Amino acid sequence: MIKVSNLRKSFDGVEVLKGVDIEIPTGSTMAIIGKSGAGKTVLFKHLVGLMRPDSGSVVVDGADITRLRAGALKEVKRKFGMVFQGGALFDSLTVLENIAFPMRELTGLKESELLKKAGEMLKEVGLSGMGNKYPDEISGGMKKRVALARALVMSPEYLFFDEPTTGLDPIVENAIHALMKRCKALAPCTYIMVSHDIKEVLEMSDLVAMLHEGVIIECSAPEEITGSSNPVVKQFLSGSTEGPIQMY
Amino acid sequence: MGFFTAVGRAAILYLGEMGRMLLFLLQFVFSALKPPYRILRVIKEMHFIGVKSLFIIALTSGFTGMVLGLQGYHTLRKFGSESALGSLVALSLIRELGPVLGSLMVTARAGSAMTAELGIMRISEQIDALDVMTLDPVKFLVAPKMLAGVLAVPLLVAIFDVIGIWGGYIVGVRLLGVNAARYFDGMKESLEFRDVWGGAVKSLAFGLIVTWVSCYKGYNCGHGARGVGDATTEAVVLSAILVLAWDYILTSLLL
Ligand SMILES: Nc1ncnc2c1ncn2[C@@H]1O[C@H](COP(=O)(O)OP(=O)(O)OP(=O)(O)O)[C@@H](O)[C@H]1O
Ligand SMILES: [Mg+2]
């Protein structure tokens, strides 16, 4: 379980996270929604220990990762996998090498085995035959899928997806959803995802949290959140330009 | 008041940067000492820093030696001591020019590339991706580069010295007619182990300085393409300044 308490972070005097409280139960799929620039990516980076908060705590299975020493932090981080919003693929490695990379560096798998596994994963994300291309030779949606494959292949306990299907066509999107569900069924784990795609959020998650103005204003099951009485949540889910969320 | 505030602020800024650079160096030392040792990555980086710099080192050292032969000959002739050309060329190269010019060439060729590589990895979140995978980026990316720098630069400098001496020989002996035996005998007589040792110490130190500064600047680069560009410029300029400044300090310590 991940428990975030009163997490605060500001950049150059602007407070982005103003006391985030959230509980992510083990085994759940939690979706974090919120308008662009709300701080979802920043929150993610705190959850995986890439950023240190100004105050507050992130407790992962009983250990507060904001206070751990390097060695202990590494132990906790082994449970994490992350799909970055921009992919963050290693651009001097081929697509296949990218997927094989974490297995090669972190597991004792034999070269032939891990290449085979990487190849299978590549096929799963619909990119078989693209293995020898470099990240700058493939499209944005393909990069996203490679990043997804690179994270899934290690079957971590906690998987963070920063917009897993943004930029994918509807068919691929559905295939990715099926893959995510299949991976979860194979090896039980916790998914935490950021998404702007309301349909995806409702379909994939069993908890939805909305981040607005630096705090989580609502966190509930998808059925409940669609019936929320909070005007901010209502407006966000309907996508209306009229309401408490102002564009400008 | 404004003046003192500005000076104070600049001083704090520079001190802070120096402190961070020192911490980065310590981080490198500790992560390099901790297993697993990634020998293969060190070898790859040595190939990049060393083997791929060979051509440019050969070229610059050849010309440096030739110019030394030319200038040295005409200067020495005024005192009627052309026979000292060999020791002049060898001593200048081994004690000063080899380490300094060699590491400046490595800065230009390999240091700047390291900064750009790390900088781009930083801004495209590849370093963060390594971090989430529990691969310490300093250990994984930086340590092999710095180790390779410390190992490869002295070797490159040795090659620089040899080719430079040969360049001086071409001009001094073949073109200008200094006696060949004299050229090499003078060298043997005047060259002491201390000189060679001093040159080796310098090139080790410069190898560390160049890769340290280049990696630090790339690893901590600012935003976007501009950030990477600025980091590269800063790395080259700072490496060059530090190499020349430390050359003076080391020379005064070694003499
Ligand atoms: N490294 C940083 N330095 C300074 N400010 C930052 C940094 N990272 C994020 N911010 C600021 O934090 C705020 C939240 O950014 P974040 O990337 O978390 O938004 P987001 O919710 O992920 O948006 P999107 O849905 O568009 O991805 C933004 O105003 C951004 O300017
Ligand atoms: Mg984001």
CSV table of N, CA, C and O in Angstrom, one decimal, chain A residues 45 48 50 74 77-78 82 84 88-91 101 105-106 150, chain B residues 38 41 120-121 124-126 128-135 140:
chain,number,residue,atom,x,y,z
A,45,LYS,N,6.3,11.8,-9.6
A,45,LYS,CA,7.8,11.8,-9.3
A,45,LYS,C,8.0,11.7,-7.8
A,45,LYS,O,9.1,11.2,-7.4
A,48,VAL,N,7.6,7.9,-6.8
A,48,VAL,CA,8.7,6.9,-7.1
A,48,VAL,C,10.0,7.4,-6.6
A,48,VAL,O,11.0,6.8,-6.9
A,50,LEU,N,11.7,10.2,-7.2
A,50,LEU,CA,12.5,11.1,-8.1
A,50,LEU,C,12.6,12.5,-7.6
A,50,LEU,O,13.6,13.2,-7.9
A,74,LYS,N,16.6,2.1,-2.4
A,74,LYS,CA,16.8,1.3,-3.5
A,74,LYS,C,16.0,0.0,-3.4
A,74,LYS,O,15.4,-0.5,-4.4
A,77,LYS,N,12.5,0.9,-4.2
A,77,LYS,CA,12.4,1.2,-5.7
A,77,LYS,C,12.3,0.0,-6.6
A,77,LYS,O,11.8,0.1,-7.7
A,78,ARG,N,12.9,-1.1,-6.1
A,78,ARG,CA,12.9,-2.3,-6.9
A,78,ARG,C,11.4,-2.7,-7.2
A,78,ARG,O,11.2,-3.5,-8.1
A,82,MET,N,8.0,2.5,-14.1
A,82,MET,CA,7.3,3.7,-14.5
A,82,MET,C,7.3,3.9,-16.0
A,82,MET,O,8.3,3.7,-16.6
A,84,PHE,N,7.1,6.9,-18.3
A,84,PHE,CA,7.2,8.3,-18.3
A,84,PHE,C,6.2,8.9,-19.4
A,84,PHE,O,6.0,8.3,-20.4
A,88,ALA,N,10.8,8.5,-22.2
A,88,ALA,CA,12.2,8.4,-21.6
A,88,ALA,C,12.9,7.1,-22.1
A,88,ALA,O,13.6,6.4,-21.3
A,89,LEU,N,12.8,6.8,-23.4
A,89,LEU,CA,13.5,5.6,-23.9
A,89,LEU,C,15.0,6.0,-24.0
A,89,LEU,O,15.3,7.2,-24.2
A,90,PHE,N,15.8,5.0,-23.9
A,90,PHE,CA,17.2,5.2,-24.1
A,90,PHE,C,17.5,5.4,-25.6
A,90,PHE,O,17.4,4.4,-26.4
A,91,ASP,N,17.8,6.6,-26.0
A,91,ASP,CA,17.8,6.8,-27.5
A,91,ASP,C,19.0,6.3,-28.2
A,91,ASP,O,19.1,6.4,-29.4
A,101,PHE,N,16.9,-4.1,-21.8
A,101,PHE,CA,17.8,-3.4,-20.9
A,101,PHE,C,17.6,-3.7,-19.4
A,101,PHE,O,18.5,-4.1,-18.7
A,105,GLU,N,20.3,-5.7,-17.0
A,105,GLU,CA,21.0,-5.0,-16.0
A,105,GLU,C,20.6,-5.5,-14.6
A,105,GLU,O,21.4,-5.4,-13.6
A,106,LEU,N,19.4,-5.9,-14.4
A,106,LEU,CA,18.8,-6.2,-13.1
A,106,LEU,C,18.5,-7.6,-12.8
A,106,LEU,O,18.3,-8.0,-11.6
A,150,ARG,N,8.7,-1.8,-21.8
A,150,ARG,CA,9.9,-1.8,-21.0
A,150,ARG,C,9.6,-1.9,-19.5
A,150,ARG,O,10.2,-2.5,-18.7
B,38,ARG,N,31.5,-2.5,-13.5
B,38,ARG,CA,31.1,-2.6,-14.9
B,38,ARG,C,32.3,-2.3,-15.8
B,38,ARG,O,32.4,-1.3,-16.4
B,41,ARG,N,31.7,-1.5,-19.5
B,41,ARG,CA,31.4,-0.1,-19.8
B,41,ARG,C,32.6,0.8,-19.7
B,41,ARG,O,32.7,1.7,-20.5
B,120,ILE,N,21.6,15.6,-22.7
B,120,ILE,CA,20.4,15.1,-23.4
B,120,ILE,C,19.7,14.0,-22.7
B,120,ILE,O,18.5,14.0,-22.6
B,121,MET,N,20.5,13.1,-22.1
B,121,MET,CA,19.8,12.1,-21.2
B,121,MET,C,19.1,12.7,-20.1
B,121,MET,O,18.1,12.2,-19.6
B,124,SER,N,15.8,14.5,-21.4
B,124,SER,CA,14.8,13.6,-21.9
B,124,SER,C,14.4,12.5,-20.9
B,124,SER,O,13.8,11.5,-21.3
B,125,GLU,N,14.7,12.8,-19.7
B,125,GLU,CA,14.3,11.9,-18.5
B,125,GLU,C,14.9,10.5,-18.6
B,125,GLU,O,14.5,9.7,-17.8
B,126,GLN,N,15.9,10.3,-19.4
B,126,GLN,CA,16.6,9.0,-19.4
B,126,GLN,C,17.3,8.7,-18.1
B,126,GLN,O,17.4,7.6,-17.7
B,128,ASP,N,16.4,9.9,-15.2
B,128,ASP,CA,15.3,9.6,-14.3
B,128,ASP,C,14.9,8.1,-14.5
B,128,ASP,O,14.6,7.4,-13.5
B,129,ALA,N,14.8,7.7,-15.7
B,129,ALA,CA,14.3,6.3,-16.0
B,129,ALA,C,15.3,5.3,-15.4
B,129,ALA,O,14.9,4.4,-14.8
B,130,LEU,N,16.6,5.6,-15.5
B,130,LEU,CA,17.6,4.7,-14.9
B,130,LEU,C,17.4,4.7,-13.4
B,130,LEU,O,17.5,3.7,-12.7
B,131,ASP,N,17.2,5.9,-12.8
B,131,ASP,CA,17.0,6.0,-11.4
B,131,ASP,C,15.8,5.2,-10.9
B,131,ASP,O,16.0,4.4,-9.9
B,132,VAL,N,14.7,5.3,-11.6
B,132,VAL,CA,13.5,4.5,-11.2
B,132,VAL,C,13.8,3.0,-11.3
B,132,VAL,O,13.4,2.2,-10.5
B,133,MET,N,14.7,2.6,-12.3
B,133,MET,CA,15.1,1.2,-12.4
B,133,MET,C,16.1,0.8,-11.3
B,133,MET,O,16.6,-0.3,-11.4
B,134,THR,N,16.4,1.6,-10.4
B,134,THR,CA,17.4,1.4,-9.3
B,134,THR,C,18.8,1.2,-9.9
B,134,THR,O,19.6,0.7,-9.2
B,135,LEU,N,19.0,1.8,-11.1
B,135,LEU,CA,20.4,1.8,-11.5
B,135,LEU,C,20.9,3.2,-11.2
B,135,LEU,O,20.5,4.2,-11.8
B,140,PHE,N,26.3,4.2,-13.1
B,140,PHE,CA,26.1,3.5,-14.4
B,140,PHE,C,26.6,4.3,-15.5
B,140,PHE,O,27.2,3.8,-16.5
